[in-house]
Amino acid sequence: MPIFFAKRLFQALIAIFGVMTLIFFLQRLAGDPVLLLVPMDASQADIDRMRIALGFDRPVVVQYLEYIGNLLLFDFGRSYVQNIPVAELIRTRLPYTLMLAGGALVVAFGIGIPIGITLAIRRGKPIARVLSGLVLAGQSMPTFWSAILMIMVFGVWLGWAPPSGARQISSIVMPSIALGLLSMATFARVARTAVLDELEKDYVRTGHAKGLPMRRIIFRHLLRNASIPVVTVSALEIANLLAGAVIVETVFAWPGLGQLTIQAITARDFMVVQGVVLLGAITAIGLNLIADLLYSLIDPRIRMGAGS
Amino acid sequence: MSAQPQPVTPAKSARSFDIPWTAMPFLLIVAVMVLLAVAAPLVAPVDPNTQNLLARLKAPGTVSRGVTYILGSDELGRDVLSRLIYGARISLFVAFSSVLLSGTLGSILGMVAAFYRGWVEIVIMRLVDIVLSVPAILFAIITVAVLGPGLVNVVIVLALTRWPRYARVAYGQTLSVANMPYVRLSHFMGASWIRLLGRHVLPNIAGSLAVVATLEFGLMVLFEAGLSFLGLGVQPPMASWGAMLSTGRNYVATAWWIATFPGLALFLLVLSINLIGDHVRDRLDPKAR
Amino acid sequence: MPGLRRITSVLLLAATLGSATFLGGTASAKDLFVVDLVNEPSSLDPQKQWNPDSYYVYRNVFDNLITRNDDGKIAPQIATSWDYKSPSEVVFKLRSDVKFHDGEKLTAEDVAFSVTRIIDPAFKSPQISQFNKIKSAAVTGENEVTITTDGPYPVLLAQLVKLSIVPKHAVEKAGDDAFNAAPVGSGPYKFDRWDRGSLVALARNADYWGDKGPFEKVEFRAVPDAATRLADLQAGNADLIVTLDSDQAKQLESSASAKVLSALTERIAYLKLNPTLPPLDNAKVRQAVAMAIDKQGIVEGLLGGFDKPASQMANDTYFGYVPDIKNVAFDPEAAKKIVEETGAGKTKLSFATSPVFDQRIVQALAQMLSDVGFTVEIQLTDMAAYLKRAQSEPAQQANLAFGRWSCACQDVDGVLFPLLHSSSSWSSLRDPKIDALLVQARNTLDDKERQQAYNGVAKFVADDVPMVPLYEAAVLYGGAKNLQWQPTANESMFLNRMSWND
């Protein structure tokens, strides 16, 4: 086991390094930020001067080596647009992303899990069909559409929550729902499968035969046992939630990393993109690694996750 | 959602792709949409790109210059119904071809990884990790910047970002199949790997891949819409449901019909496909994730 | 971790209140005024980034050497008067009663420092191209500064409108980065705080020497989605929102709580043709493009009448505007004939655009060109890719490109030189005669001689059609009903020129 772990950890580090390298070179194929930084009427000489000042006149390989060198010293570079260190920029945005991912998780988990359990227990009944239809409906709408509808209805017409921003606690409700709806079906499905698995086990049958009330079996024993796969999938889903908030954050003007990502990419703010992607890669690959290890602990045949 | 054969189902076969009657309406919806998309030039009342600046934002039913705007007109005076019908083409084409491309690529890589193990496995599966951790938007912007914008490039973006989903499933499933005695036996007997994968592995894992493909199809319809919202989708004036929806959402309060119809169409399509996928999955393995 | 601390305080606040309250919109006296911008400012140091979102904010924190009044005329601000000592030397007399927000007096030293700082190549200001004709600035008396330019420079004053005065002592003490994070100015509003990614808050400067601001606190928020900004305004979550299109503005006309505020700007929308590539290398075909475009139809049918058809790359407030210029008239039939005769419709014309431009206009233009027989393909890319292509070698540029240009200087030099002179990266024109006229006009202070040169260029644009001037663009804002404010042509947003009626 320790050897397996060390091997996977090493591979994960290589993968993260691969992401950074890939992004570094790919990004530069799409132009640089200089033209966006200078005023429209800047002369070619001014543009060239700016390009030299930012170091884009040097060979890309040199820039890459410098970047890797700095990275090893935990220097993530500076934003060309905002003129502040990337680490500082990410630090100010990260709490919002965590809050939103947390809110979405509460929605997805809080609604998805009970529905999933119901689906398993009431399997084949009309209620199960309706519920599974509802859960699937939640992820069948483009977020940029459902989000603006929510804003119009709850923000403008009913006035229950502010349409956008992050100024008060109620601001987080709508973005959390918009984002959480997407993961809800995944949670429902996992919970359903896990509960179905448990329902077939001997202890449930025995308990049932002994005349224990079903409700008691479910709440006392079954849910605890069914929670392991749910937790594992949650790990992967959290990575999705952290990465998947670009559109939700844009529509709700929520100042998290999703918005920063799209802004940095469109502004060709290379170092910020590198920083955000590095963080994302560590989260995604790290959580994946943990999930893999959990799987291998549960099931020695190492079932790879089917993902979502 | 039942694993029991439905007594009312007329179909006798108990094959895994047998669809229960509850899924029929959704299958019908998808079929109608595909039909409309194929027959768009015959069905659409007018050209979807003809503008009329004098008949902008007209409500459903308005008549102008001899054209009846059954579902209203959009911000450039184009017929929403005709655009909806032509838009089905684009949305379905993008989803279908990107699923086909990413599915093929991902399945092959996944099977190869599981079959060869060792270095091949490590390289492919870490590549999966790498692609999964790069924001899709980044790929989209780079593709547009390097290859230029357009319909084909949208498909390329989607294919490049989605193949890892299939690779993971193919990999996991192949691992278990490849260890089965008869597969090992034919391997010892000297069967080529292409034959092995095609003959023994693929038929065994096709079901799971089909489930992933179905769910991905719905997602691809949504992703195309998302790309349009971010200005990275199909090129104007081409109509796609995503593009119609992303401009139409600016008119929610004044011209509801521009966004509502493509939004509804998109919702119905994705929901139908998700429900069908759910049924298929249930049928294949009642407990599969 | 200020971020975390802020969140904890938000949580505490919510816990104490029990439920959320609207902070904006409902207070009886207008204590908090909320502006929805598109993006957050990229910089609050006025000598660094110069983009609309930064400019809207920091122009309220800083005073400039000179400014423009609501009519667009150059007016005193920190400088009270100025004289040309020689064609390349201007002497500015300064106010003596101005104090920075930290209480220090604003002196001639600060003015000279501000100029020297922005023209220093080591400072790497992106705005340097607007000031690089300035050679030096020196204190030449009490409350007097002399600016020396590299030869006669007719647009110096127009450029100095964009020069904000920063406090020498604060910049030198804090350093550039810290100053950018917490700027100190002398304007009607003081910097309060900057929640990265979310908002910049300003507070009223009660000791301001000029017109004081009407609101105690102001927040500039970043709201990238136009539909969300509109919702914010309608819900009272914002009091002023920027960057609406005419259809979004129409939605506000029926609103009980909000209204449209608009002004014609210095911005001219144009369709640029690439005369180096066939079939647009033929002047006749270019004229056919001009004939195919119904400017009136676009302005009235699509833009809701806020904008005004343009006859040239300037409006009548510009220096160098040519009255009564004759354009190629709208005549689709004649255009059709030319396209047919020349076979121009056989070549696919690429039409470059970016999401920041109004896609309705781009699609309408493409349709008008298709109607007369051209084959047009719209190529929508993000702004960086659009700029890269627009500024590459002429042969790599698109056949057609839509753009909106403003030099914010009300002088045609700022528009015609970058778009037409062969040395400019934007230009796909290579015409020595036009180059000569543009250079001649740029290097003299003689208004008559300059006007004559620009007459020639304007006539060339009208007849030879290297670009089709489309319309003088309006800027549209959405404002709360109670807000009194007249937007200006130079697209600035001065809070102390607003008022609030309860």
JSON list of N, CA and C in Angstrom, two decimals, chain A residues 8 11 15 19 23 26 29-30 123 136-137 139-142 144-145 189 192-193 197 200 246 262 265 268 281 288 303-304 306, chain B residues 3 122 126 130 133-134 137-138 141-142 145-146 168-169 171 222 225 229 245-246 249 259 267 270-271 274-275 281-282 287-289:
[
{"chain": "A", "resi": 8, "resn": "ARG", "atom": "N", "xyz": [1.38, 6.73, -6.87]},
{"chain": "A", "resi": 8, "resn": "ARG", "atom": "CA", "xyz": [0.29, 7.58, -7.33]},
{"chain": "A", "resi": 8, "resn": "ARG", "atom": "C", "xyz": [0.55, 9.04, -7.03]},
{"chain": "A", "resi": 11, "resn": "GLN", "atom": "N", "xyz": [2.95, 10.30, -9.56]},
{"chain": "A", "resi": 11, "resn": "GLN", "atom": "CA", "xyz": [2.24, 10.51, -10.83]},
{"chain": "A", "resi": 11, "resn": "GLN", "atom": "C", "xyz": [1.39, 11.77, -10.78]},
{"chain": "A", "resi": 15, "resn": "ALA", "atom": "N", "xyz": [1.51, 14.96, -13.18]},
{"chain": "A", "resi": 15, "resn": "ALA", "atom": "CA", "xyz": [0.33, 15.45, -13.89]},
{"chain": "A", "resi": 15, "resn": "ALA", "atom": "C", "xyz": [0.15, 16.95, -13.66]},
{"chain": "A", "resi": 19, "resn": "VAL", "atom": "N", "xyz": [0.12, 19.86, -16.42]},
{"chain": "A", "resi": 19, "resn": "VAL", "atom": "CA", "xyz": [-0.91, 20.88, -16.62]},
{"chain": "A", "resi": 19, "resn": "VAL", "atom": "C", "xyz": [-0.27, 22.25, -16.76]},
{"chain": "A", "resi": 23, "resn": "ILE", "atom": "N", "xyz": [-0.48, 24.51, -20.12]},
{"chain": "A", "resi": 23, "resn": "ILE", "atom": "CA", "xyz": [-1.15, 25.80, -20.09]},
{"chain": "A", "resi": 23, "resn": "ILE", "atom": "C", "xyz": [-0.21, 26.93, -20.46]},
{"chain": "A", "resi": 26, "resn": "LEU", "atom": "N", "xyz": [0.25, 26.70, -24.32]},
{"chain": "A", "resi": 26, "resn": "LEU", "atom": "CA", "xyz": [-1.02, 26.86, -25.04]},
{"chain": "A", "resi": 26, "resn": "LEU", "atom": "C", "xyz": [-1.51, 28.31, -24.99]},
{"chain": "A", "resi": 29, "resn": "LEU", "atom": "N", "xyz": [-0.21, 30.80, -27.37]},
{"chain": "A", "resi": 29, "resn": "LEU", "atom": "CA", "xyz": [-0.66, 30.69, -28.76]},
{"chain": "A", "resi": 29, "resn": "LEU", "atom": "C", "xyz": [-1.77, 31.70, -29.05]},
{"chain": "A", "resi": 30, "resn": "ALA", "atom": "N", "xyz": [-2.46, 32.11, -28.02]},
{"chain": "A", "resi": 30, "resn": "ALA", "atom": "CA", "xyz": [-3.64, 32.96, -28.21]},
{"chain": "A", "resi": 30, "resn": "ALA", "atom": "C", "xyz": [-3.33, 34.44, -28.04]},
{"chain": "A", "resi": 123, "resn": "ARG", "atom": "N", "xyz": [-38.79, 2.54, -4.80]},
{"chain": "A", "resi": 123, "resn": "ARG", "atom": "CA", "xyz": [-38.40, 2.18, -6.15]},
{"chain": "A", "resi": 123, "resn": "ARG", "atom": "C", "xyz": [-39.59, 1.67, -6.95]},
{"chain": "A", "resi": 136, "resn": "LEU", "atom": "N", "xyz": [-33.70, 15.47, -12.47]},
{"chain": "A", "resi": 136, "resn": "LEU", "atom": "CA", "xyz": [-33.07, 15.60, -13.77]},
{"chain": "A", "resi": 136, "resn": "LEU", "atom": "C", "xyz": [-33.39, 16.94, -14.42]},
{"chain": "A", "resi": 137, "resn": "ALA", "atom": "N", "xyz": [-34.61, 17.44, -14.17]},
{"chain": "A", "resi": 137, "resn": "ALA", "atom": "CA", "xyz": [-34.98, 18.74, -14.74]},
{"chain": "A", "resi": 137, "resn": "ALA", "atom": "C", "xyz": [-34.03, 19.82, -14.25]},
{"chain": "A", "resi": 139, "resn": "GLN", "atom": "N", "xyz": [-30.95, 19.73, -13.86]},
{"chain": "A", "resi": 139, "resn": "GLN", "atom": "CA", "xyz": [-29.70, 19.89, -14.61]},
{"chain": "A", "resi": 139, "resn": "GLN", "atom": "C", "xyz": [-29.95, 19.90, -16.13]},
{"chain": "A", "resi": 140, "resn": "SER", "atom": "N", "xyz": [-31.18, 20.19, -16.53]},
{"chain": "A", "resi": 140, "resn": "SER", "atom": "CA", "xyz": [-31.49, 20.21, -17.95]},
{"chain": "A", "resi": 140, "resn": "SER", "atom": "C", "xyz": [-31.64, 21.61, -18.52]},
{"chain": "A", "resi": 141, "resn": "MET", "atom": "N", "xyz": [-31.29, 22.62, -17.74]},
{"chain": "A", "resi": 141, "resn": "MET", "atom": "CA", "xyz": [-31.40, 23.99, -18.22]},
{"chain": "A", "resi": 141, "resn": "MET", "atom": "C", "xyz": [-30.03, 24.63, -18.21]},
{"chain": "A", "resi": 142, "resn": "PRO", "atom": "N", "xyz": [-29.70, 25.42, -19.22]},
{"chain": "A", "resi": 142, "resn": "PRO", "atom": "CA", "xyz": [-28.42, 26.13, -19.17]},
{"chain": "A", "resi": 142, "resn": "PRO", "atom": "C", "xyz": [-28.44, 27.10, -17.98]},
{"chain": "A", "resi": 144, "resn": "PHE", "atom": "N", "xyz": [-26.99, 29.91, -17.46]},
{"chain": "A", "resi": 144, "resn": "PHE", "atom": "CA", "xyz": [-27.10, 31.35, -17.74]},
{"chain": "A", "resi": 144, "resn": "PHE", "atom": "C", "xyz": [-28.56, 31.75, -17.98]},
{"chain": "A", "resi": 145, "resn": "TRP", "atom": "N", "xyz": [-29.38, 30.76, -18.29]},
{"chain": "A", "resi": 145, "resn": "TRP", "atom": "CA", "xyz": [-30.81, 31.00, -18.53]},
{"chain": "A", "resi": 145, "resn": "TRP", "atom": "C", "xyz": [-31.58, 30.88, -17.22]},
{"chain": "A", "resi": 189, "resn": "ARG", "atom": "N", "xyz": [-28.45, 10.11, -7.40]},
{"chain": "A", "resi": 189, "resn": "ARG", "atom": "CA", "xyz": [-28.15, 8.84, -8.05]},
{"chain": "A", "resi": 189, "resn": "ARG", "atom": "C", "xyz": [-27.23, 7.99, -7.16]},
{"chain": "A", "resi": 192, "resn": "ARG", "atom": "N", "xyz": [-29.06, 6.73, -4.13]},
{"chain": "A", "resi": 192, "resn": "ARG", "atom": "CA", "xyz": [-30.00, 5.68, -4.51]},
{"chain": "A", "resi": 192, "resn": "ARG", "atom": "C", "xyz": [-29.26, 4.35, -4.66]},
{"chain": "A", "resi": 193, "resn": "THR", "atom": "N", "xyz": [-28.17, 4.38, -5.42]},
{"chain": "A", "resi": 193, "resn": "THR", "atom": "CA", "xyz": [-27.41, 3.15, -5.64]},
{"chain": "A", "resi": 193, "resn": "THR", "atom": "C", "xyz": [-26.91, 2.57, -4.33]},
{"chain": "A", "resi": 197, "resn": "ASP", "atom": "N", "xyz": [-27.92, -1.01, -2.72]},
{"chain": "A", "resi": 197, "resn": "ASP", "atom": "CA", "xyz": [-26.90, -2.01, -2.39]},
{"chain": "A", "resi": 197, "resn": "ASP", "atom": "C", "xyz": [-27.12, -2.56, -0.99]},
{"chain": "A", "resi": 200, "resn": "GLU", "atom": "N", "xyz": [-30.12, -4.94, -0.04]},
{"chain": "A", "resi": 200, "resn": "GLU", "atom": "CA", "xyz": [-30.05, -6.36, -0.39]},
{"chain": "A", "resi": 200, "resn": "GLU", "atom": "C", "xyz": [-29.23, -7.16, 0.60]},
{"chain": "A", "resi": 246, "resn": "VAL", "atom": "N", "xyz": [-17.99, 29.23, -13.31]},
{"chain": "A", "resi": 246, "resn": "VAL", "atom": "CA", "xyz": [-17.70, 30.37, -14.17]},
{"chain": "A", "resi": 246, "resn": "VAL", "atom": "C", "xyz": [-18.96, 31.14, -14.56]},
{"chain": "A", "resi": 262, "resn": "ILE", "atom": "N", "xyz": [-12.28, 33.47, -15.97]},
{"chain": "A", "resi": 262, "resn": "ILE", "atom": "CA", "xyz": [-12.70, 33.93, -17.29]},
{"chain": "A", "resi": 262, "resn": "ILE", "atom": "C", "xyz": [-12.13, 35.32, -17.59]},
{"chain": "A", "resi": 265, "resn": "ILE", "atom": "N", "xyz": [-8.46, 34.87, -18.46]},
{"chain": "A", "resi": 265, "resn": "ILE", "atom": "CA", "xyz": [-8.25, 34.26, -19.77]},
{"chain": "A", "resi": 265, "resn": "ILE", "atom": "C", "xyz": [-8.53, 35.27, -20.87]},
{"chain": "A", "resi": 268, "resn": "ARG", "atom": "N", "xyz": [-5.81, 37.75, -21.20]},
{"chain": "A", "resi": 268, "resn": "ARG", "atom": "CA", "xyz": [-4.48, 37.15, -21.41]},
{"chain": "A", "resi": 268, "resn": "ARG", "atom": "C", "xyz": [-3.56, 37.49, -20.25]},
{"chain": "A", "resi": 281, "resn": "ALA", "atom": "N", "xyz": [-5.81, 22.43, -10.57]},
{"chain": "A", "resi": 281, "resn": "ALA", "atom": "CA", "xyz": [-5.20, 21.13, -10.84]},
{"chain": "A", "resi": 281, "resn": "ALA", "atom": "C", "xyz": [-4.88, 20.41, -9.54]},
{"chain": "A", "resi": 288, "resn": "ASN", "atom": "N", "xyz": [-8.99, 13.58, -6.66]},
{"chain": "A", "resi": 288, "resn": "ASN", "atom": "CA", "xyz": [-9.05, 12.35, -7.43]},
{"chain": "A", "resi": 288, "resn": "ASN", "atom": "C", "xyz": [-8.20, 11.26, -6.80]},
{"chain": "A", "resi": 303, "resn": "ARG", "atom": "N", "xyz": [-11.57, -0.33, -8.38]},
{"chain": "A", "resi": 303, "resn": "ARG", "atom": "CA", "xyz": [-12.53, 0.13, -9.38]},
{"chain": "A", "resi": 303, "resn": "ARG", "atom": "C", "xyz": [-12.30, 1.60, -9.63]},
{"chain": "A", "resi": 304, "resn": "MET", "atom": "N", "xyz": [-12.01, 1.93, -10.87]},
{"chain": "A", "resi": 304, "resn": "MET", "atom": "CA", "xyz": [-11.88, 3.36, -11.19]},
{"chain": "A", "resi": 304, "resn": "MET", "atom": "C", "xyz": [-13.27, 3.94, -11.22]},
{"chain": "A", "resi": 306, "resn": "ALA", "atom": "N", "xyz": [-16.44, 5.90, -12.38]},
{"chain": "A", "resi": 306, "resn": "ALA", "atom": "CA", "xyz": [-17.01, 6.21, -13.69]},
{"chain": "A", "resi": 306, "resn": "ALA", "atom": "C", "xyz": [-17.13, 7.71, -13.86]},
{"chain": "B", "resi": 3, "resn": "ALA", "atom": "N", "xyz": [-36.77, -2.16, -12.34]},
{"chain": "B", "resi": 3, "resn": "ALA", "atom": "CA", "xyz": [-35.94, -3.20, -12.94]},
{"chain": "B", "resi": 3, "resn": "ALA", "atom": "C", "xyz": [-36.81, -4.36, -13.39]},
{"chain": "B", "resi": 122, "resn": "ILE", "atom": "N", "xyz": [-0.13, 4.66, -17.50]},
{"chain": "B", "resi": 122, "resn": "ILE", "atom": "CA", "xyz": [0.21, 5.84, -16.70]},
{"chain": "B", "resi": 122, "resn": "ILE", "atom": "C", "xyz": [0.06, 7.11, -17.53]},
{"chain": "B", "resi": 126, "resn": "ARG", "atom": "N", "xyz": [-2.89, 9.78, -16.71]},
{"chain": "B", "resi": 126, "resn": "ARG", "atom": "CA", "xyz": [-2.48, 11.09, -16.18]},
{"chain": "B", "resi": 126, "resn": "ARG", "atom": "C", "xyz": [-2.90, 12.19, -17.12]},
{"chain": "B", "resi": 130, "resn": "ILE", "atom": "N", "xyz": [-4.96, 15.52, -16.43]},
{"chain": "B", "resi": 130, "resn": "ILE", "atom": "CA", "xyz": [-4.53, 16.84, -16.87]},
{"chain": "B", "resi": 130, "resn": "ILE", "atom": "C", "xyz": [-5.68, 17.55, -17.59]},
{"chain": "B", "resi": 133, "resn": "SER", "atom": "N", "xyz": [-8.46, 18.79, -15.45]},
{"chain": "B", "resi": 133, "resn": "SER", "atom": "CA", "xyz": [-8.23, 19.89, -14.51]},
{"chain": "B", "resi": 133, "resn": "SER", "atom": "C", "xyz": [-7.97, 21.22, -15.21]},
{"chain": "B", "resi": 134, "resn": "VAL", "atom": "N", "xyz": [-8.03, 21.25, -16.52]},
{"chain": "B", "resi": 134, "resn": "VAL", "atom": "CA", "xyz": [-7.89, 22.53, -17.23]},
{"chain": "B", "resi": 134, "resn": "VAL", "atom": "C", "xyz": [-9.29, 23.05, -17.56]},
{"chain": "B", "resi": 137, "resn": "ILE", "atom": "N", "xyz": [-13.09, 26.51, -20.78]},
{"chain": "B", "resi": 137, "resn": "ILE", "atom": "CA", "xyz": [-13.13, 27.81, -21.44]},
{"chain": "B", "resi": 137, "resn": "ILE", "atom": "C", "xyz": [-11.77, 28.19, -22.00]},
{"chain": "B", "resi": 138, "resn": "LEU", "atom": "N", "xyz": [-10.74, 27.79, -21.27]},
{"chain": "B", "resi": 138, "resn": "LEU", "atom": "CA", "xyz": [-9.38, 28.08, -21.72]},
{"chain": "B", "resi": 138, "resn": "LEU", "atom": "C", "xyz": [-9.13, 27.38, -23.05]},
{"chain": "B", "resi": 141, "resn": "ILE", "atom": "N", "xyz": [-11.11, 29.26, -25.78]},
{"chain": "B", "resi": 141, "resn": "ILE", "atom": "CA", "xyz": [-10.54, 30.53, -26.23]},
{"chain": "B", "resi": 141, "resn": "ILE", "atom": "C", "xyz": [-9.30, 30.29, -27.08]},
{"chain": "B", "resi": 142, "resn": "ILE", "atom": "N", "xyz": [-8.48, 29.34, -26.66]},
{"chain": "B", "resi": 142, "resn": "ILE", "atom": "CA", "xyz": [-7.26, 29.06, -27.42]},
{"chain": "B", "resi": 142, "resn": "ILE", "atom": "C", "xyz": [-7.62, 28.50, -28.80]},
{"chain": "B", "resi": 145, "resn": "ALA", "atom": "N", "xyz": [-8.78, 31.28, -30.94]},
{"chain": "B", "resi": 145, "resn": "ALA", "atom": "CA", "xyz": [-7.69, 32.19, -31.28]},
{"chain": "B", "resi": 145, "resn": "ALA", "atom": "C", "xyz": [-6.75, 31.57, -32.31]},
{"chain": "B", "resi": 146, "resn": "VAL", "atom": "N", "xyz": [-6.53, 30.27, -32.21]},
{"chain": "B", "resi": 146, "resn": "VAL", "atom": "CA", "xyz": [-5.57, 29.63, -33.10]},
{"chain": "B", "resi": 146, "resn": "VAL", "atom": "C", "xyz": [-6.22, 29.15, -34.39]},
{"chain": "B", "resi": 168, "resn": "ARG", "atom": "N", "xyz": [-12.22, 7.13, -18.80]},
{"chain": "B", "resi": 168, "resn": "ARG", "atom": "CA", "xyz": [-12.28, 6.59, -17.45]},
{"chain": "B", "resi": 168, "resn": "ARG", "atom": "C", "xyz": [-13.18, 5.36, -17.37]},
{"chain": "B", "resi": 169, "resn": "VAL", "atom": "N", "xyz": [-14.37, 5.49, -18.00]},
{"chain": "B", "resi": 169, "resn": "VAL", "atom": "CA", "xyz": [-15.30, 4.36, -17.95]},
{"chain": "B", "resi": 169, "resn": "VAL", "atom": "C", "xyz": [-14.73, 3.18, -18.71]},
{"chain": "B", "resi": 171, "resn": "TYR", "atom": "N", "xyz": [-11.72, 2.49, -19.36]},
{"chain": "B", "resi": 171, "resn": "TYR", "atom": "CA", "xyz": [-10.58, 1.96, -18.62]},
{"chain": "B", "resi": 171, "resn": "TYR", "atom": "C", "xyz": [-11.03, 1.02, -17.49]},
{"chain": "B", "resi": 222, "resn": "LEU", "atom": "N", "xyz": [-26.03, 21.57, -23.64]},
{"chain": "B", "resi": 222, "resn": "LEU", "atom": "CA", "xyz": [-25.90, 22.66, -22.68]},
{"chain": "B", "resi": 222, "resn": "LEU", "atom": "C", "xyz": [-24.56, 23.38, -22.84]},
{"chain": "B", "resi": 225, "resn": "ALA", "atom": "N", "xyz": [-24.54, 25.77, -25.63]},
{"chain": "B", "resi": 225, "resn": "ALA", "atom": "CA", "xyz": [-25.25, 26.97, -25.21]},
{"chain": "B", "resi": 225, "resn": "ALA", "atom": "C", "xyz": [-24.35, 27.86, -24.36]},
{"chain": "B", "resi": 229, "resn": "PHE", "atom": "N", "xyz": [-23.04, 31.71, -24.83]},
{"chain": "B", "resi": 229, "resn": "PHE", "atom": "CA", "xyz": [-23.20, 32.77, -23.82]},
{"chain": "B", "resi": 229, "resn": "PHE", "atom": "C", "xyz": [-21.90, 33.51, -23.62]},
{"chain": "B", "resi": 245, "resn": "LEU", "atom": "N", "xyz": [-30.84, 31.66, -27.18]},
{"chain": "B", "resi": 245, "resn": "LEU", "atom": "CA", "xyz": [-31.13, 31.83, -25.76]},
{"chain": "B", "resi": 245, "resn": "LEU", "atom": "C", "xyz": [-30.25, 32.91, -25.15]},
{"chain": "B", "resi": 246, "resn": "SER", "atom": "N", "xyz": [-28.98, 32.94, -25.55]},
{"chain": "B", "resi": 246, "resn": "SER", "atom": "CA", "xyz": [-28.08, 33.88, -24.89]},
{"chain": "B", "resi": 246, "resn": "SER", "atom": "C", "xyz": [-28.35, 35.32, -25.34]},
{"chain": "B", "resi": 249, "resn": "ARG", "atom": "N", "xyz": [-32.07, 36.20, -23.66]},
{"chain": "B", "resi": 249, "resn": "ARG", "atom": "CA", "xyz": [-32.19, 36.42, -22.22]},
{"chain": "B", "resi": 249, "resn": "ARG", "atom": "C", "xyz": [-32.11, 37.89, -21.86]},
{"chain": "B", "resi": 259, "resn": "ALA", "atom": "N", "xyz": [-36.42, 34.17, -26.01]},
{"chain": "B", "resi": 259, "resn": "ALA", "atom": "CA", "xyz": [-35.65, 33.19, -25.23]},
{"chain": "B", "resi": 259, "resn": "ALA", "atom": "C", "xyz": [-36.51, 32.00, -24.82]},
{"chain": "B", "resi": 267, "resn": "PHE", "atom": "N", "xyz": [-34.56, 22.68, -23.02]},
{"chain": "B", "resi": 267, "resn": "PHE", "atom": "CA", "xyz": [-34.89, 22.00, -21.77]},
{"chain": "B", "resi": 267, "resn": "PHE", "atom": "C", "xyz": [-35.53, 20.64, -22.05]},
{"chain": "B", "resi": 270, "resn": "VAL", "atom": "N", "xyz": [-32.88, 18.13, -23.51]},
{"chain": "B", "resi": 270, "resn": "VAL", "atom": "CA", "xyz": [-31.91, 17.64, -22.53]},
{"chain": "B", "resi": 270, "resn": "VAL", "atom": "C", "xyz": [-32.60, 16.76, -21.49]},
{"chain": "B", "resi": 271, "resn": "LEU", "atom": "N", "xyz": [-33.79, 17.20, -21.04]},
{"chain": "B", "resi": 271, "resn": "LEU", "atom": "CA", "xyz": [-34.51, 16.40, -20.05]},
{"chain": "B", "resi": 271, "resn": "LEU", "atom": "C", "xyz": [-34.87, 15.04, -20.63]},
{"chain": "B", "resi": 274, "resn": "ASN", "atom": "N", "xyz": [-31.81, 12.93, -20.78]},
{"chain": "B", "resi": 274, "resn": "ASN", "atom": "CA", "xyz": [-31.42, 12.51, -19.43]},
{"chain": "B", "resi": 274, "resn": "ASN", "atom": "C", "xyz": [-32.31, 11.39, -18.92]},
{"chain": "B", "resi": 275, "resn": "LEU", "atom": "N", "xyz": [-33.62, 11.53, -19.17]},
{"chain": "B", "resi": 275, "resn": "LEU", "atom": "CA", "xyz": [-34.55, 10.50, -18.69]},
{"chain": "B", "resi": 275, "resn": "LEU", "atom": "C", "xyz": [-34.32, 9.19, -19.42]},
{"chain": "B", "resi": 281, "resn": "ARG", "atom": "N", "xyz": [-29.69, 3.15, -18.22]},
{"chain": "B", "resi": 281, "resn": "ARG", "atom": "CA", "xyz": [-28.77, 2.79, -17.17]},
{"chain": "B", "resi": 281, "resn": "ARG", "atom": "C", "xyz": [-29.41, 1.82, -16.20]},
{"chain": "B", "resi": 282, "resn": "ASP", "atom": "N", "xyz": [-30.65, 2.12, -15.87]},
{"chain": "B", "resi": 282, "resn": "ASP", "atom": "CA", "xyz": [-31.39, 1.29, -14.94]},
{"chain": "B", "resi": 282, "resn": "ASP", "atom": "C", "xyz": [-31.54, -0.13, -15.48]},
{"chain": "B", "resi": 287, "resn": "LYS", "atom": "N", "xyz": [-28.26, -1.12, -10.34]},
{"chain": "B", "resi": 287, "resn": "LYS", "atom": "CA", "xyz": [-27.54, -0.46, -9.25]},
{"chain": "B", "resi": 287, "resn": "LYS", "atom": "C", "xyz": [-26.34, 0.36, -9.73]},
{"chain": "B", "resi": 288, "resn": "ALA", "atom": "N", "xyz": [-26.21, 0.45, -11.05]},
{"chain": "B", "resi": 288, "resn": "ALA", "atom": "CA", "xyz": [-25.04, 1.17, -11.57]},
{"chain": "B", "resi": 288, "resn": "ALA", "atom": "C", "xyz": [-25.11, 2.63, -11.18]},
{"chain": "B", "resi": 289, "resn": "ARG", "atom": "N", "xyz": [-23.98, 3.21, -11.04]},
{"chain": "B", "resi": 289, "resn": "ARG", "atom": "CA", "xyz": [-23.95, 4.62, -10.73]},
{"chain": "B", "resi": 289, "resn": "ARG", "atom": "C", "xyz": [-24.31, 5.42, -11.96]}
]
